[in-house]
mmCIF file of C-alpha atoms in Angstrom:
data_model
loop_
_atom_site.group_PDB
_atom_site.id
_atom_site.type_symbol
_atom_site.label_atom_id
_atom_site.label_comp_id
_atom_site.label_asym_id
_atom_site.label_seq_id
_atom_site.Cartn_x
_atom_site.Cartn_y
_atom_site.Cartn_z
ATOM 1 C CA MET A 1 54.763 -77.875 -22.756
ATOM 2 C CA ARG A 2 51.808 -76.657 -24.893
ATOM 3 C CA ARG A 3 49.389 -77.740 -22.161
ATOM 4 C CA PHE A 4 51.429 -75.842 -19.589
ATOM 5 C CA LEU A 5 51.314 -72.686 -21.701
ATOM 6 C CA SER A 6 47.554 -73.029 -22.131
ATOM 7 C CA ILE A 7 47.042 -73.238 -18.386
ATOM 8 C CA PHE A 8 49.369 -70.268 -17.842
ATOM 9 C CA VAL A 9 47.451 -68.085 -20.346
ATOM 10 C CA THR A 10 44.117 -68.988 -18.792
ATOM 11 C CA LEU A 11 45.384 -68.054 -15.343
ATOM 12 C CA ALA A 12 46.754 -64.752 -16.658
ATOM 13 C CA ILE A 13 43.402 -63.852 -18.203
ATOM 14 C CA MET A 14 41.600 -64.626 -14.980
ATOM 15 C CA VAL A 15 44.048 -62.519 -12.951
ATOM 16 C CA GLY A 16 43.660 -59.675 -15.438
ATOM 17 C CA MET A 17 39.868 -59.800 -15.239
ATOM 18 C CA THR A 18 40.024 -59.753 -11.452
ATOM 19 C CA ALA A 19 42.355 -56.764 -11.500
ATOM 20 C CA CYS A 20 40.105 -54.905 -13.901
ATOM 21 C CA GLY A 21 37.082 -55.593 -11.691
ATOM 22 C CA THR A 22 38.961 -54.355 -8.641
ATOM 23 C CA GLU A 23 40.098 -51.227 -10.465
ATOM 24 C CA LYS A 24 36.532 -50.565 -11.678
ATOM 25 C CA ALA A 25 35.127 -50.976 -8.157
ATOM 26 C CA GLN A 26 37.774 -48.628 -6.751
ATOM 27 C CA SER A 27 37.003 -46.137 -9.506
ATOM 28 C CA GLU A 28 33.267 -46.239 -8.752
ATOM 29 C CA ALA A 29 33.962 -45.908 -5.032
ATOM 30 C CA VAL A 30 35.708 -42.554 -5.498
ATOM 31 C CA LYS A 31 33.563 -41.356 -8.410
ATOM 32 C CA PRO A 32 32.809 -37.621 -8.073
ATOM 33 C CA ALA A 33 29.244 -36.653 -7.206
ATOM 34 C CA GLU A 34 28.965 -34.776 -10.497
ATOM 35 C CA ALA A 35 29.653 -37.949 -12.424
ATOM 36 C CA VAL A 36 27.019 -39.852 -10.481
ATOM 37 C CA VAL A 37 24.479 -37.149 -11.232
ATOM 38 C CA GLU A 38 25.372 -37.139 -14.931
ATOM 39 C CA GLU A 39 24.956 -40.923 -15.147
ATOM 40 C CA ALA A 40 21.644 -40.731 -13.341
ATOM 41 C CA LYS A 41 20.468 -38.116 -15.819
ATOM 42 C CA GLU A 42 21.428 -40.367 -18.736
ATOM 43 C CA GLU A 43 19.504 -43.238 -17.169
ATOM 44 C CA GLU A 44 16.520 -40.912 -16.563
ATOM 45 C CA LEU A 45 16.633 -41.723 -12.878
ATOM 46 C CA ILE A 46 16.455 -38.065 -11.770
ATOM 47 C CA GLU A 47 15.207 -34.877 -13.372
ATOM 48 C CA GLU A 48 17.323 -31.961 -14.493
ATOM 49 C CA VAL A 49 17.771 -29.458 -11.662
ATOM 50 C CA ASP A 50 18.456 -25.723 -12.132
ATOM 51 C CA GLU A 51 21.836 -24.543 -10.936
ATOM 52 C CA GLU A 52 20.095 -21.980 -8.690
ATOM 53 C CA PRO A 53 16.827 -23.515 -7.426
ATOM 54 C CA VAL A 54 14.118 -21.130 -6.264
ATOM 55 C CA GLU A 55 13.877 -21.289 -2.496
ATOM 56 C CA GLU A 56 10.510 -20.922 -0.800
ATOM 57 C CA PRO A 57 10.304 -18.707 2.302
ATOM 58 C CA GLU A 58 11.170 -20.720 5.376
ATOM 59 C CA GLU A 59 7.862 -19.780 7.042
ATOM 60 C CA THR A 60 5.847 -21.081 4.107
ATOM 61 C CA ILE A 61 7.766 -24.357 4.045
ATOM 62 C CA GLU A 62 7.352 -24.812 7.785
ATOM 63 C CA GLU A 63 3.717 -23.860 7.886
ATOM 64 C CA SER A 64 2.850 -26.024 4.881
ATOM 65 C CA ALA A 65 3.607 -29.037 7.035
ATOM 66 C CA SER A 66 0.598 -30.709 8.577
ATOM 67 C CA ILE A 67 -0.589 -29.010 11.748
ATOM 68 C CA SER A 68 -0.516 -31.274 14.795
ATOM 69 C CA TYR A 69 -2.625 -30.934 17.912
ATOM 70 C CA PRO A 70 -2.623 -29.997 20.769
ATOM 71 C CA LEU A 71 -1.459 -26.653 19.389
ATOM 72 C CA THR A 72 -0.578 -23.480 21.303
ATOM 73 C CA ILE A 73 -1.257 -20.144 19.635
ATOM 74 C CA THR A 74 -1.194 -16.521 20.802
ATOM 75 C CA ASP A 75 -4.274 -14.528 19.905
ATOM 76 C CA GLN A 76 -4.445 -10.774 19.239
ATOM 77 C CA ALA A 77 -5.074 -10.019 22.900
ATOM 78 C CA GLY A 78 -1.735 -11.671 23.716
ATOM 79 C CA ARG A 79 -3.435 -14.686 25.306
ATOM 80 C CA GLU A 80 -1.931 -18.150 24.873
ATOM 81 C CA ILE A 81 -4.596 -20.596 23.753
ATOM 82 C CA VAL A 82 -4.174 -24.369 23.570
ATOM 83 C CA ILE A 83 -6.189 -25.843 20.699
ATOM 84 C CA GLU A 84 -6.730 -29.431 21.754
ATOM 85 C CA LYS A 85 -7.891 -30.766 18.376
ATOM 86 C CA GLU A 86 -8.708 -29.586 14.878
ATOM 87 C CA PRO A 87 -12.006 -27.682 15.259
ATOM 88 C CA GLU A 88 -15.017 -29.333 13.685
ATOM 89 C CA THR A 89 -17.528 -26.743 14.934
ATOM 90 C CA ILE A 90 -16.861 -22.993 15.041
ATOM 91 C CA VAL A 91 -18.718 -19.902 16.252
ATOM 92 C CA SER A 92 -17.743 -16.493 14.884
ATOM 93 C CA GLY A 93 -19.046 -13.419 16.665
ATOM 94 C CA TYR A 94 -17.402 -10.946 14.306
ATOM 95 C CA TYR A 95 -18.217 -10.280 10.646
ATOM 96 C CA ILE A 96 -14.550 -9.936 9.674
ATOM 97 C CA SER A 97 -13.593 -13.366 11.021
ATOM 98 C CA SER A 98 -16.791 -14.814 9.549
ATOM 99 C CA SER A 99 -15.828 -13.522 6.105
ATOM 100 C CA LEU A 100 -12.352 -14.990 6.526
ATOM 101 C CA LEU A 101 -13.785 -18.392 7.449
ATOM 102 C CA ILE A 102 -15.651 -18.435 4.133
ATOM 103 C CA ALA A 103 -12.426 -17.608 2.271
ATOM 104 C CA LEU A 104 -10.666 -20.439 4.135
ATOM 105 C CA GLU A 105 -13.463 -22.834 3.077
ATOM 106 C CA LEU A 106 -14.625 -23.320 6.666
ATOM 107 C CA ASP A 107 -18.171 -21.971 6.390
ATOM 108 C CA ASP A 108 -19.541 -25.519 6.622
ATOM 109 C CA LYS A 109 -18.076 -25.753 10.133
ATOM 110 C CA LEU A 110 -19.821 -22.618 11.400
ATOM 111 C CA ILE A 111 -22.671 -23.309 13.856
ATOM 112 C CA GLY A 112 -23.136 -19.775 15.202
ATOM 113 C CA ILE A 113 -22.580 -16.270 13.847
ATOM 114 C CA GLU A 114 -22.737 -12.570 14.735
ATOM 115 C CA ALA A 115 -25.987 -10.598 14.726
ATOM 116 C CA LYS A 116 -27.573 -9.167 11.554
ATOM 117 C CA ALA A 117 -25.968 -11.766 9.288
ATOM 118 C CA GLY A 118 -28.887 -11.393 6.882
ATOM 119 C CA LYS A 119 -27.839 -7.836 6.120
ATOM 120 C CA ARG A 120 -24.400 -8.811 4.842
ATOM 121 C CA PRO A 121 -24.338 -9.317 1.051
ATOM 122 C CA ILE A 122 -21.252 -11.551 1.173
ATOM 123 C CA TYR A 123 -23.205 -14.264 3.008
ATOM 124 C CA LYS A 124 -26.049 -14.144 0.505
ATOM 125 C CA LEU A 125 -23.564 -14.409 -2.359
ATOM 126 C CA ALA A 126 -21.108 -16.962 -0.988
ATOM 127 C CA ALA A 127 -22.654 -18.884 1.913
ATOM 128 C CA LYS A 128 -26.430 -18.475 2.232
ATOM 129 C CA GLU A 129 -26.631 -21.109 4.956
ATOM 130 C CA LEU A 130 -24.884 -18.755 7.388
ATOM 131 C CA ILE A 131 -27.863 -16.410 7.461
ATOM 132 C CA ASP A 132 -30.008 -18.992 9.262
ATOM 133 C CA LEU A 133 -27.421 -19.920 11.904
ATOM 134 C CA PRO A 134 -28.059 -19.063 15.564
ATOM 135 C CA SER A 135 -26.995 -15.506 16.387
ATOM 136 C CA VAL A 136 -24.592 -14.870 19.258
ATOM 137 C CA GLY A 137 -25.221 -11.137 19.168
ATOM 138 C CA SER A 138 -22.764 -8.295 18.687
ATOM 139 C CA ALA A 139 -19.919 -6.689 20.600
ATOM 140 C CA LYS A 140 -22.457 -4.333 22.180
ATOM 141 C CA GLU A 141 -25.014 -7.034 23.002
ATOM 142 C CA PHE A 142 -23.239 -10.371 23.110
ATOM 143 C CA ASP A 143 -25.283 -13.456 23.947
ATOM 144 C CA LEU A 144 -22.825 -15.233 26.222
ATOM 145 C CA GLU A 145 -25.280 -17.886 27.351
ATOM 146 C CA GLY A 146 -26.417 -18.632 23.795
ATOM 147 C CA CYS A 147 -22.832 -18.881 22.597
ATOM 148 C CA ALA A 148 -21.862 -21.251 25.397
ATOM 149 C CA ALA A 149 -24.918 -23.431 24.701
ATOM 150 C CA LEU A 150 -23.644 -24.123 21.181
ATOM 151 C CA ASN A 151 -20.606 -25.833 22.756
ATOM 152 C CA ALA A 152 -18.396 -25.191 19.728
ATOM 153 C CA ASP A 153 -14.864 -26.536 19.441
ATOM 154 C CA LEU A 154 -13.665 -22.991 18.750
ATOM 155 C CA VAL A 155 -15.129 -19.514 19.255
ATOM 156 C CA ILE A 156 -13.728 -16.404 17.542
ATOM 157 C CA LEU A 157 -14.620 -13.001 19.012
ATOM 158 C CA PRO A 158 -13.542 -9.358 18.583
ATOM 159 C CA LEU A 159 -11.114 -7.907 21.112
ATOM 160 C CA LYS A 160 -13.909 -5.874 22.719
ATOM 161 C CA LEU A 161 -15.375 -9.135 24.063
ATOM 162 C CA LYS A 162 -12.322 -9.955 26.166
ATOM 163 C CA ASP A 163 -14.366 -10.562 29.333
ATOM 164 C CA ALA A 164 -16.755 -12.890 27.514
ATOM 165 C CA ALA A 165 -13.775 -14.821 26.140
ATOM 166 C CA ALA A 166 -12.430 -15.316 29.653
ATOM 167 C CA THR A 167 -15.776 -16.716 30.791
ATOM 168 C CA LEU A 168 -15.943 -19.101 27.834
ATOM 169 C CA ASP A 169 -12.392 -20.247 28.587
ATOM 170 C CA ASP A 170 -13.440 -21.017 32.152
ATOM 171 C CA LEU A 171 -16.262 -23.146 30.728
ATOM 172 C CA GLY A 172 -13.724 -25.117 28.682
ATOM 173 C CA ILE A 173 -14.694 -23.507 25.373
ATOM 174 C CA GLN A 174 -11.574 -22.491 23.470
ATOM 175 C CA THR A 175 -11.835 -18.852 22.373
ATOM 176 C CA ILE A 176 -9.663 -16.669 20.149
ATOM 177 C CA LEU A 177 -9.770 -12.867 20.308
ATOM 178 C CA VAL A 178 -8.988 -10.972 17.090
ATOM 179 C CA ASN A 179 -8.359 -7.301 16.369
ATOM 180 C CA PRO A 180 -7.764 -6.673 12.627
ATOM 181 C CA GLU A 181 -7.666 -2.867 12.885
ATOM 182 C CA SER A 182 -4.840 -2.395 10.374
ATOM 183 C CA GLU A 183 -3.403 -4.135 7.334
ATOM 184 C CA GLU A 184 -0.686 -5.746 9.467
ATOM 185 C CA LEU A 185 -3.182 -6.919 12.080
ATOM 186 C CA LEU A 186 -5.440 -8.319 9.350
ATOM 187 C CA ILE A 187 -2.594 -10.502 8.066
ATOM 188 C CA GLU A 188 -1.801 -11.526 11.634
ATOM 189 C CA MET A 189 -5.433 -12.512 12.185
ATOM 190 C CA ILE A 190 -5.386 -14.608 8.995
ATOM 191 C CA ASP A 191 -2.296 -16.451 10.222
ATOM 192 C CA ILE A 192 -3.725 -17.095 13.693
ATOM 193 C CA ILE A 193 -7.074 -18.447 12.500
ATOM 194 C CA ALA A 194 -5.496 -20.472 9.688
ATOM 195 C CA LYS A 195 -3.094 -22.153 12.094
ATOM 196 C CA ALA A 196 -5.812 -22.876 14.637
ATOM 197 C CA THR A 197 -8.051 -24.445 11.971
ATOM 198 C CA ASN A 198 -5.362 -26.246 9.947
ATOM 199 C CA THR A 199 -5.976 -24.177 6.799
ATOM 200 C CA VAL A 200 -2.514 -22.646 6.410
ATOM 201 C CA ASP A 201 -2.133 -23.537 2.727
ATOM 202 C CA ARG A 202 -5.420 -21.841 1.814
ATOM 203 C CA ALA A 203 -4.403 -18.810 3.882
ATOM 204 C CA GLU A 204 -1.122 -18.604 1.993
ATOM 205 C CA GLU A 205 -3.076 -18.392 -1.275
ATOM 206 C CA LEU A 206 -5.139 -15.541 0.137
ATOM 207 C CA LYS A 207 -2.103 -13.677 1.440
ATOM 208 C CA THR A 208 -0.298 -14.178 -1.865
ATOM 209 C CA PHE A 209 -3.223 -12.566 -3.712
ATOM 210 C CA ILE A 210 -3.200 -9.618 -1.324
ATOM 211 C CA THR A 211 0.570 -9.156 -1.556
ATOM 212 C CA ALA A 212 0.649 -9.497 -5.345
ATOM 213 C CA ASN A 213 -1.932 -6.742 -5.799
ATOM 214 C CA LYS A 214 -0.289 -4.537 -3.215
ATOM 215 C CA ASP A 215 2.988 -4.886 -5.118
ATOM 216 C CA MET A 216 1.188 -4.198 -8.388
ATOM 217 C CA LEU A 217 -0.244 -0.949 -7.056
ATOM 218 C CA ASN A 218 3.086 0.170 -5.624
ATOM 219 C CA SER A 219 4.809 -0.539 -8.927
ATOM 220 C CA LYS A 220 2.257 1.065 -11.240
ATOM 221 C CA LEU A 221 1.707 4.138 -9.080
ATOM 222 C CA GLU A 222 5.376 4.847 -8.446
ATOM 223 C CA GLY A 223 6.063 8.456 -9.420
ATOM 224 C CA VAL A 224 2.397 9.194 -10.164
ATOM 225 C CA GLU A 225 1.027 12.502 -8.875
ATOM 226 C CA THR A 226 -0.733 11.951 -5.543
ATOM 227 C CA LYS A 227 -4.389 12.991 -5.285
ATOM 228 C CA SER A 228 -5.749 14.496 -2.058
ATOM 229 C CA VAL A 229 -8.710 12.540 -0.678
ATOM 230 C CA TYR A 230 -11.334 13.230 1.946
ATOM 231 C CA LEU A 231 -13.022 10.041 3.135
ATOM 232 C CA ALA A 232 -16.560 10.762 4.343
ATOM 233 C CA GLY A 233 -17.796 8.328 6.988
ATOM 234 C CA ASN A 234 -20.853 6.140 7.320
ATOM 235 C CA SER A 235 -22.869 8.445 9.554
ATOM 236 C CA ASN A 236 -22.569 11.686 7.572
ATOM 237 C CA VAL A 237 -20.276 13.699 5.315
ATOM 238 C CA LEU A 238 -18.722 15.482 8.312
ATOM 239 C CA SER A 239 -17.361 12.223 9.769
ATOM 240 C CA THR A 240 -13.904 11.135 8.631
ATOM 241 C CA ALA A 241 -10.953 8.809 9.328
ATOM 242 C CA GLY A 242 -7.517 9.820 10.589
ATOM 243 C CA ASN A 243 -4.125 8.257 10.013
ATOM 244 C CA LYS A 244 -4.489 5.458 12.584
ATOM 245 C CA MET A 245 -7.462 3.909 10.852
ATOM 246 C CA TYR A 246 -7.376 1.186 8.214
ATOM 247 C CA GLN A 247 -8.954 3.553 5.687
ATOM 248 C CA CYS A 248 -5.883 5.808 5.691
ATOM 249 C CA SER A 249 -3.584 3.023 4.469
ATOM 250 C CA MET A 250 -6.202 2.084 1.847
ATOM 251 C CA ILE A 251 -6.033 5.644 0.452
ATOM 252 C CA GLU A 252 -2.232 5.772 0.473
ATOM 253 C CA LEU A 253 -1.877 2.428 -1.300
ATOM 254 C CA ALA A 254 -4.209 3.729 -4.015
ATOM 255 C CA GLY A 255 -1.966 6.695 -4.787
ATOM 256 C CA GLY A 256 -3.864 9.169 -2.618
ATOM 257 C CA GLU A 257 -3.188 11.309 0.422
ATOM 258 C CA ASN A 258 -5.647 11.430 3.280
ATOM 259 C CA VAL A 259 -6.299 15.126 3.983
ATOM 260 C CA ALA A 260 -7.255 14.192 7.555
ATOM 261 C CA LYS A 261 -4.019 12.340 8.221
ATOM 262 C CA GLU A 262 -3.055 14.697 11.064
ATOM 263 C CA ILE A 263 -5.973 13.288 13.093
ATOM 264 C CA GLU A 264 -4.558 10.758 15.556
ATOM 265 C CA ASP A 265 -7.841 9.243 16.739
ATOM 266 C CA LYS A 266 -8.324 5.506 16.163
ATOM 267 C CA TYR A 267 -12.007 5.862 15.323
ATOM 268 C CA TRP A 268 -14.245 8.002 13.137
ATOM 269 C CA VAL A 269 -14.153 11.644 14.168
ATOM 270 C CA ASP A 270 -16.396 14.614 13.407
ATOM 271 C CA THR A 271 -15.134 17.642 11.509
ATOM 272 C CA ASP A 272 -16.920 20.663 9.971
ATOM 273 C CA TYR A 273 -17.476 22.301 6.604
ATOM 274 C CA GLU A 274 -14.862 24.980 7.225
ATOM 275 C CA GLN A 275 -12.195 22.353 7.811
ATOM 276 C CA ILE A 276 -13.150 20.402 4.668
ATOM 277 C CA LEU A 277 -12.938 23.598 2.601
ATOM 278 C CA THR A 278 -9.541 24.330 4.140
ATOM 279 C CA TRP A 279 -8.348 20.863 3.195
ATOM 280 C CA ASN A 280 -9.964 21.381 -0.240
ATOM 281 C CA PRO A 281 -9.531 17.761 -1.422
ATOM 282 C CA ASP A 282 -9.284 16.695 -5.060
ATOM 283 C CA TYR A 283 -11.685 13.825 -4.345
ATOM 284 C CA ILE A 284 -14.391 13.057 -1.818
ATOM 285 C CA ILE A 285 -14.903 9.320 -1.303
ATOM 286 C CA ILE A 286 -18.002 8.201 0.589
ATOM 287 C CA ALA A 287 -17.777 5.129 2.843
ATOM 288 C CA ALA A 288 -19.331 1.965 1.432
ATOM 289 C CA GLU A 289 -22.085 1.624 4.036
ATOM 290 C CA ALA A 290 -23.124 5.290 4.159
ATOM 291 C CA GLU A 291 -26.847 5.918 3.732
ATOM 292 C CA TYR A 292 -26.408 9.287 2.009
ATOM 293 C CA THR A 293 -25.464 9.490 -1.674
ATOM 294 C CA VAL A 294 -23.071 11.076 -4.131
ATOM 295 C CA GLU A 295 -25.910 13.353 -5.231
ATOM 296 C CA ASP A 296 -26.385 14.505 -1.631
ATOM 297 C CA VAL A 297 -22.769 15.637 -1.450
ATOM 298 C CA LEU A 298 -22.720 17.234 -4.904
ATOM 299 C CA GLY A 299 -25.870 19.139 -3.963
ATOM 300 C CA ASP A 300 -24.581 20.295 -0.594
ATOM 301 C CA GLU A 301 -24.244 24.089 -0.953
ATOM 302 C CA ALA A 302 -21.799 24.224 1.955
ATOM 303 C CA LEU A 303 -19.345 22.194 -0.169
ATOM 304 C CA ALA A 304 -19.929 23.983 -3.459
ATOM 305 C CA ALA A 305 -16.514 25.687 -3.364
ATOM 306 C CA CYS A 306 -14.632 22.419 -2.709
ATOM 307 C CA ASN A 307 -12.446 21.249 -5.619
ATOM 308 C CA ALA A 308 -13.887 17.734 -5.467
ATOM 309 C CA VAL A 309 -17.459 19.018 -5.781
ATOM 310 C CA GLU A 310 -16.633 21.621 -8.423
ATOM 311 C CA ASN A 311 -14.979 18.962 -10.607
ATOM 312 C CA GLY A 312 -17.556 16.266 -9.926
ATOM 313 C CA ASN A 313 -14.986 14.039 -8.227
ATOM 314 C CA VAL A 314 -17.296 12.569 -5.609
ATOM 315 C CA TYR A 315 -17.612 8.774 -5.518
ATOM 316 C CA LYS A 316 -18.973 6.117 -3.190
ATOM 317 C CA LEU A 317 -17.121 2.898 -2.469
ATOM 318 C CA PRO A 318 -18.995 -0.149 -3.813
ATOM 319 C CA SER A 319 -20.884 -2.259 -1.286
ATOM 320 C CA ASP A 320 -22.230 -5.025 -3.538
ATOM 321 C CA ALA A 321 -20.318 -7.704 -1.623
ATOM 322 C CA GLU A 322 -18.513 -6.153 1.324
ATOM 323 C CA ALA A 323 -17.372 -2.790 2.657
ATOM 324 C CA TRP A 324 -13.835 -2.643 1.258
ATOM 325 C CA ASP A 325 -13.031 0.356 3.450
ATOM 326 C CA SER A 326 -12.744 -2.013 6.408
ATOM 327 C CA PRO A 327 -10.105 -4.653 7.252
ATOM 328 C CA VAL A 328 -11.908 -7.602 5.676
ATOM 329 C CA PRO A 329 -9.974 -10.201 3.621
ATOM 330 C CA SER A 330 -11.184 -8.397 0.467
ATOM 331 C CA GLY A 331 -9.923 -5.043 1.731
ATOM 332 C CA ILE A 332 -7.183 -4.952 -0.929
ATOM 333 C CA LEU A 333 -9.976 -4.484 -3.470
ATOM 334 C CA GLY A 334 -10.767 -1.130 -1.881
ATOM 335 C CA SER A 335 -7.318 0.134 -2.819
ATOM 336 C CA VAL A 336 -7.561 -1.367 -6.317
ATOM 337 C CA TRP A 337 -10.953 0.281 -6.907
ATOM 338 C CA LEU A 338 -9.804 3.613 -5.468
ATOM 339 C CA ALA A 339 -6.629 3.549 -7.582
ATOM 340 C CA SER A 340 -8.723 3.073 -10.710
ATOM 341 C CA THR A 341 -10.858 6.039 -9.588
ATOM 342 C CA LEU A 342 -7.971 8.378 -8.765
ATOM 343 C CA HIS A 343 -5.669 7.226 -11.578
ATOM 344 C CA PRO A 344 -7.788 5.725 -14.386
ATOM 345 C CA ASP A 345 -4.961 6.253 -16.863
ATOM 346 C CA VAL A 346 -2.765 3.904 -14.795
ATOM 347 C CA ILE A 347 -5.283 1.359 -13.445
ATOM 348 C CA SER A 348 -8.129 0.926 -15.917
ATOM 349 C CA SER A 349 -11.668 0.058 -14.923
ATOM 350 C CA ASP A 350 -11.382 -3.200 -16.878
ATOM 351 C CA GLU A 351 -8.241 -4.178 -14.995
ATOM 352 C CA CYS A 352 -9.940 -3.302 -11.710
ATOM 353 C CA LYS A 353 -12.989 -5.380 -12.634
ATOM 354 C CA GLY A 354 -10.819 -8.352 -13.563
ATOM 355 C CA ILE A 355 -9.010 -8.304 -10.216
ATOM 356 C CA ILE A 356 -12.284 -8.090 -8.283
ATOM 357 C CA GLU A 357 -13.818 -10.965 -10.249
ATOM 358 C CA GLU A 358 -10.714 -13.123 -9.797
ATOM 359 C CA PHE A 359 -10.749 -12.582 -6.047
ATOM 360 C CA TYR A 360 -14.364 -13.555 -5.483
ATOM 361 C CA GLU A 361 -14.300 -16.480 -7.901
ATOM 362 C CA THR A 362 -11.141 -17.833 -6.241
ATOM 363 C CA PHE A 363 -11.966 -17.360 -2.568
ATOM 364 C CA TYR A 364 -15.770 -17.063 -2.413
ATOM 365 C CA GLU A 365 -16.836 -19.040 -5.487
ATOM 366 C CA PHE A 366 -19.252 -16.567 -7.037
ATOM 367 C CA LYS A 367 -19.043 -14.185 -9.964
ATOM 368 C CA TYR A 368 -18.962 -10.584 -8.825
ATOM 369 C CA GLY A 369 -21.680 -8.400 -10.324
ATOM 370 C CA GLU A 370 -24.106 -11.269 -10.850
ATOM 371 C CA GLU A 371 -26.955 -12.066 -8.460
#
């Protein structure tokens, strides 16, 4: 009898253990996801996650993926271009795209460049080797034969060279046409070239810098009294820019108002002294590449009655690295500098200097202001 009871107890324990195991398995099978996450946290198998994770823009996430070739892009002439492979050799026939290629860390792939490269300070400061590259000429005198002879994987040209691009395409040389004549078109050009050259991540850094400083200016200058500005052109003080030119948006972003904004022309236009005196701007800003000086304008008797001259508010845009009054990648610095000139109580000269130095150290690897 005792032996029988012993066997019975043993069997009962075994049945109980089996039932417990079954119940545990069923419990784990229907365990809520929250419980699984909590256990994983305790076991340090996953990291703590915020309840509301920060989502990256879909475009950034998509573009951050590795570019695959062949790749079809649409250039700024509306042409569809098939990029067969990641370019290893590039020709740039336009100083704006050349400057961008340096910022995208592609200057070592350049084998040909636009004319007069030796006169551009940015090359001397950031990529001296570009100065000695073969010249393919300018939009006015393009060396089509010389460009074709370089047999580059990719050629980048200004929109004005549309016919030359068609010829190069016929020769099997992939060519992109660009037209960065406004802030929006500049960003579009950055995206097109970055995608074609598989440098999207670097381009995102550049665009983030531009956007961050644009937002900074908009925030700091909100509600600040607008200053009227006359932008004197490269050729002479009687040349100016209307509202369809890049320079107009540069002035507006800096907390200024372009007195010539009613001019609809897309290029520099001539005016006269009477018109400037009628506009009577608070400031006269001279284009970066102008050959005349601040002293020339201050000493111009025909402008003596102008508010800007009377108050000594005549300044020339810096040209130590690039002409910021043009749609180059560093163009945002033109607005930062101008804002510090028009509104020094809001954007200090030290803050302006810091932004300029950060830009060139980050994207061109030199310290601004030092030879």
